[in-house]
mmCIF file of C-alpha atoms in Angstrom:
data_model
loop_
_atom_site.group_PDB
_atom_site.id
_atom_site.type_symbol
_atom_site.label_atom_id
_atom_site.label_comp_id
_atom_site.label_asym_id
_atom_site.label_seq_id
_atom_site.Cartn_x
_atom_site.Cartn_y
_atom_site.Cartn_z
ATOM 1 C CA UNK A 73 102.175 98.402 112.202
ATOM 2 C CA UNK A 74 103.992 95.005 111.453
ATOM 3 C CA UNK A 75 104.403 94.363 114.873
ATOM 4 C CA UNK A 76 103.977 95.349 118.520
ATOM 5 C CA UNK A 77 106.229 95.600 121.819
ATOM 6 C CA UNK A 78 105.309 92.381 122.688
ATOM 7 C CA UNK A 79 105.964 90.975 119.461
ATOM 8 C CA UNK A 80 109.019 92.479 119.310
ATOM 9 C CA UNK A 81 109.927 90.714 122.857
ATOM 10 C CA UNK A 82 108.413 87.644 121.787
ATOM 11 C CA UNK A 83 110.890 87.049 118.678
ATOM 12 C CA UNK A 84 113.488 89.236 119.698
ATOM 13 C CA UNK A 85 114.201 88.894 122.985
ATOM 14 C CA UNK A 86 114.258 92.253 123.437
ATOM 15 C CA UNK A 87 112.333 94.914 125.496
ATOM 16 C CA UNK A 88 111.227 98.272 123.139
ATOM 17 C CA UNK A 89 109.862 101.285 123.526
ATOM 18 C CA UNK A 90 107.011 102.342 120.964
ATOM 19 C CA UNK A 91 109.507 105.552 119.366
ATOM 20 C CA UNK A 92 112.390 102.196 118.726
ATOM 21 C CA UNK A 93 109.048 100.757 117.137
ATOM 22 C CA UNK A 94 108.124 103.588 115.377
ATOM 23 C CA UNK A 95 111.407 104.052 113.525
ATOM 24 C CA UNK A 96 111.926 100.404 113.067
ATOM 25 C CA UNK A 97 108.541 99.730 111.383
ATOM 26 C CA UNK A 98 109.502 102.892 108.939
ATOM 27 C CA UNK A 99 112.699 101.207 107.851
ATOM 28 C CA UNK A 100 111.149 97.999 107.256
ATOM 29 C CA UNK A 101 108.077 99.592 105.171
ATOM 30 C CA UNK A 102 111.543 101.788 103.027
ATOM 31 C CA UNK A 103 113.620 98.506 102.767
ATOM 32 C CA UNK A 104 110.967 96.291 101.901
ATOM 33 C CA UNK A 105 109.264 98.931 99.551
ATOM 34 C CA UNK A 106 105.639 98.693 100.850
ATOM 35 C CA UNK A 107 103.852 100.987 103.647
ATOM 36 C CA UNK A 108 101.962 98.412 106.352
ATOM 37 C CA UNK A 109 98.649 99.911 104.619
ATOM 38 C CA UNK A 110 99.325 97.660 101.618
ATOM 39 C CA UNK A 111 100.496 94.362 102.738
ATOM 40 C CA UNK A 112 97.437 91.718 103.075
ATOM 41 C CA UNK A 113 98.868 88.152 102.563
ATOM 42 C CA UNK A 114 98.932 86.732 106.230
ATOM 43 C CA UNK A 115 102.334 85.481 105.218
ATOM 44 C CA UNK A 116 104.089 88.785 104.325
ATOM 45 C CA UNK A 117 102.730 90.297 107.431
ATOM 46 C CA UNK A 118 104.621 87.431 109.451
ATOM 47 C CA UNK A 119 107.785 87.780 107.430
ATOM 48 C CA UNK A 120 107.229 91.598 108.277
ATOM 49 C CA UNK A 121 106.352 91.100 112.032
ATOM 50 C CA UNK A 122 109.608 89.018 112.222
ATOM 51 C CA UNK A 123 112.115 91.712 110.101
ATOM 52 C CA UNK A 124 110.437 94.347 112.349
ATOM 53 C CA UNK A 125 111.589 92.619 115.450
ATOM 54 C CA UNK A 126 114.415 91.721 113.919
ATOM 55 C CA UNK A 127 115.253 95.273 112.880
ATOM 56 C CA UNK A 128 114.347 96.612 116.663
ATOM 57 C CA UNK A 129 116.833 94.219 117.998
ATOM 58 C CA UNK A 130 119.553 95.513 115.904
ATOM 59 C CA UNK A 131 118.731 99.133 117.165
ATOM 60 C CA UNK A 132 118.580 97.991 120.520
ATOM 61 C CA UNK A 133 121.662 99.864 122.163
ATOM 62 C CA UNK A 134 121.094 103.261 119.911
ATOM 63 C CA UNK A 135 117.959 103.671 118.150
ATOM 64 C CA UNK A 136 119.362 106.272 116.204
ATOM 65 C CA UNK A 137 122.623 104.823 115.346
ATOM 66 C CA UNK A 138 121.650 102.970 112.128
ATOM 67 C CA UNK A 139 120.762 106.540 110.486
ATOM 68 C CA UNK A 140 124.139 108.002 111.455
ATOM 69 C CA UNK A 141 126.335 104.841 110.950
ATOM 70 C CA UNK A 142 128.542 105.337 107.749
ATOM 71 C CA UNK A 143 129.296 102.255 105.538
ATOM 72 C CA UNK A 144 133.202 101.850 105.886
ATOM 73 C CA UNK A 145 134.635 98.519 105.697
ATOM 74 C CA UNK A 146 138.562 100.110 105.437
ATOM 75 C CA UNK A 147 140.317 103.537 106.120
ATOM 76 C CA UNK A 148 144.000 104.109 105.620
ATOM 77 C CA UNK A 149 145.408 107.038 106.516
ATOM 78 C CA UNK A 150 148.960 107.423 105.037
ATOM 79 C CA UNK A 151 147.393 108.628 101.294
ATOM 80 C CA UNK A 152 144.067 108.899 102.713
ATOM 81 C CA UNK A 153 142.526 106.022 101.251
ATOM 82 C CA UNK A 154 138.922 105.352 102.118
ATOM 83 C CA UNK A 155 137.096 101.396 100.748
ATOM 84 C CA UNK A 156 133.203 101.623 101.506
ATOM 85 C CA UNK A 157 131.420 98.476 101.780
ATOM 86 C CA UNK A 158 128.299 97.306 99.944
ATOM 87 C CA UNK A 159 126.267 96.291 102.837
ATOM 88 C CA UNK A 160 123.405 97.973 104.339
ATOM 89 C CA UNK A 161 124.448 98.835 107.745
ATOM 90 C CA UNK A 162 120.882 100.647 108.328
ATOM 91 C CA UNK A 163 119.295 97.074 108.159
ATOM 92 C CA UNK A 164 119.558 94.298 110.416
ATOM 93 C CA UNK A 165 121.045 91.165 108.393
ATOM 94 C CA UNK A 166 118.068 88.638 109.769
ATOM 95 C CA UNK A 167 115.965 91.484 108.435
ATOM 96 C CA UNK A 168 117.260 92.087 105.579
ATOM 97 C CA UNK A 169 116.668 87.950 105.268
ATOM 98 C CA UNK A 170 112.918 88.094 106.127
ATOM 99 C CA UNK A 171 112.600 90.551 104.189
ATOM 100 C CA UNK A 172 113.635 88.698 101.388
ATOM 101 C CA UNK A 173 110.817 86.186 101.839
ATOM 102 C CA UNK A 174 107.987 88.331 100.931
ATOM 103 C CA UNK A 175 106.247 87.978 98.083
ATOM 104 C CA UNK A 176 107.101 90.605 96.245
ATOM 105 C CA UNK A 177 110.424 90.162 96.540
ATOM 106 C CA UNK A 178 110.866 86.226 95.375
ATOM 107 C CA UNK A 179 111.715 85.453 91.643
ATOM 108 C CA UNK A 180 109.132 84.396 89.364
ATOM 109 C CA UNK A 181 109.730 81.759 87.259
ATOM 110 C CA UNK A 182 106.905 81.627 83.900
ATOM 111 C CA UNK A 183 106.560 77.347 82.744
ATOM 112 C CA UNK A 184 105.821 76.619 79.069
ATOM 113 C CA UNK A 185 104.813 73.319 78.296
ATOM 114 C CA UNK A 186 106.498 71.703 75.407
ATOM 115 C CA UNK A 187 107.053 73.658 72.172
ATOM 116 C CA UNK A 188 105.378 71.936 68.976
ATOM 117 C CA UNK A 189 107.310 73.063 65.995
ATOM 118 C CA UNK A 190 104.448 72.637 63.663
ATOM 119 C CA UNK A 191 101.768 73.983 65.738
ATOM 120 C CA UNK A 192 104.001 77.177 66.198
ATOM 121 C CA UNK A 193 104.448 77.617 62.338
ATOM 122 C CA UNK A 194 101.138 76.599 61.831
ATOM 123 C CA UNK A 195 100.505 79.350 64.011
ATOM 124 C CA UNK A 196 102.613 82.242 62.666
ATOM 125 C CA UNK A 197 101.363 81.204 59.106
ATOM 126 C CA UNK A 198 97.615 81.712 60.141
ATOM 127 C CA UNK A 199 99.187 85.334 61.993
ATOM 128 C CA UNK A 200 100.862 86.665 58.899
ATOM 129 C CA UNK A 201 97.736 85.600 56.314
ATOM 130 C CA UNK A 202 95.901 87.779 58.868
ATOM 131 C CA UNK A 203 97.997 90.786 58.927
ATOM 132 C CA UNK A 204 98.244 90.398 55.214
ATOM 133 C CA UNK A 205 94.019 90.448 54.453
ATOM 134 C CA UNK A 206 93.709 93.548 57.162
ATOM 135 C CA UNK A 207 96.752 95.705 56.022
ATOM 136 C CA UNK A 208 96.013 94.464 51.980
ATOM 137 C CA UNK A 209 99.660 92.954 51.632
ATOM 138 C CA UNK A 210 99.860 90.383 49.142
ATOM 139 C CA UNK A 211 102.257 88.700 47.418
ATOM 140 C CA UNK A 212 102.573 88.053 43.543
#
């Protein structure tokens, strides 16, 4: 588990039973895409500790609500016209924000250092001559 009741109190504000903790631990693990089992880095488990309280505070009034809770931003009823939204009413916003600091879930950015023409060719010259000798390719 992410997080206990008294965790849950402690960032939340909010009192829990262990079956609100239960289910808001699972939807973490689905919305984050790892089980607890899995998750090692200290600082993923606080991010985690934090979306699970997070999430238990959402489901405060109706622990059940967020898996019965359709996602409907506008109905109109003369030509029965339905616009669903493309939020995630199951999860908690400041979840869905922790969540998002994990990492696993930040973008990775790959640094070259500066590109030397020459050494490049140089490169891909030496690379073909290679391929050449091994597959018996040669020119002229």
């Amino acid at each position: 588990m992410f997080a206990t009741v008294d965790d849950v109190y402690e960032i939340a504000g909010v009192s829990v039973d262990l079956a609100t903790l239960k289910k808001a631990q699972a939807i973490i693990e689905t919305a984050s895409g790892r089980p607890a089992e899995l998750v090692t880095n200290d600082t993923d488990i606080l991010w985690l500790r934090k979306a699970v309280a997070y999430q238990c505070a959402y489901m405060e009034e109706d622990p059940t609500s967020v898996f019965e809770q359709p996602n409907l931003e506008s109905y109109s009823h003369g030509d029965d016209k339905m616009v669903m939204g493309n939020k995630d009413v199951w999860l908690a916003p400041l979840a869905q924000k922790a969540i998002g600091n994990v990492s696993w879930r930040k973008s990775r950015i790959i640094r070259f250092g500066s590109f030397d023409y020459r050494r490049e060719l140089k490169r891909q010259n030496h690379q073909t001559r290679k391929m050449r000798d091994n597959w018996g390719w040669h020119i002229g």
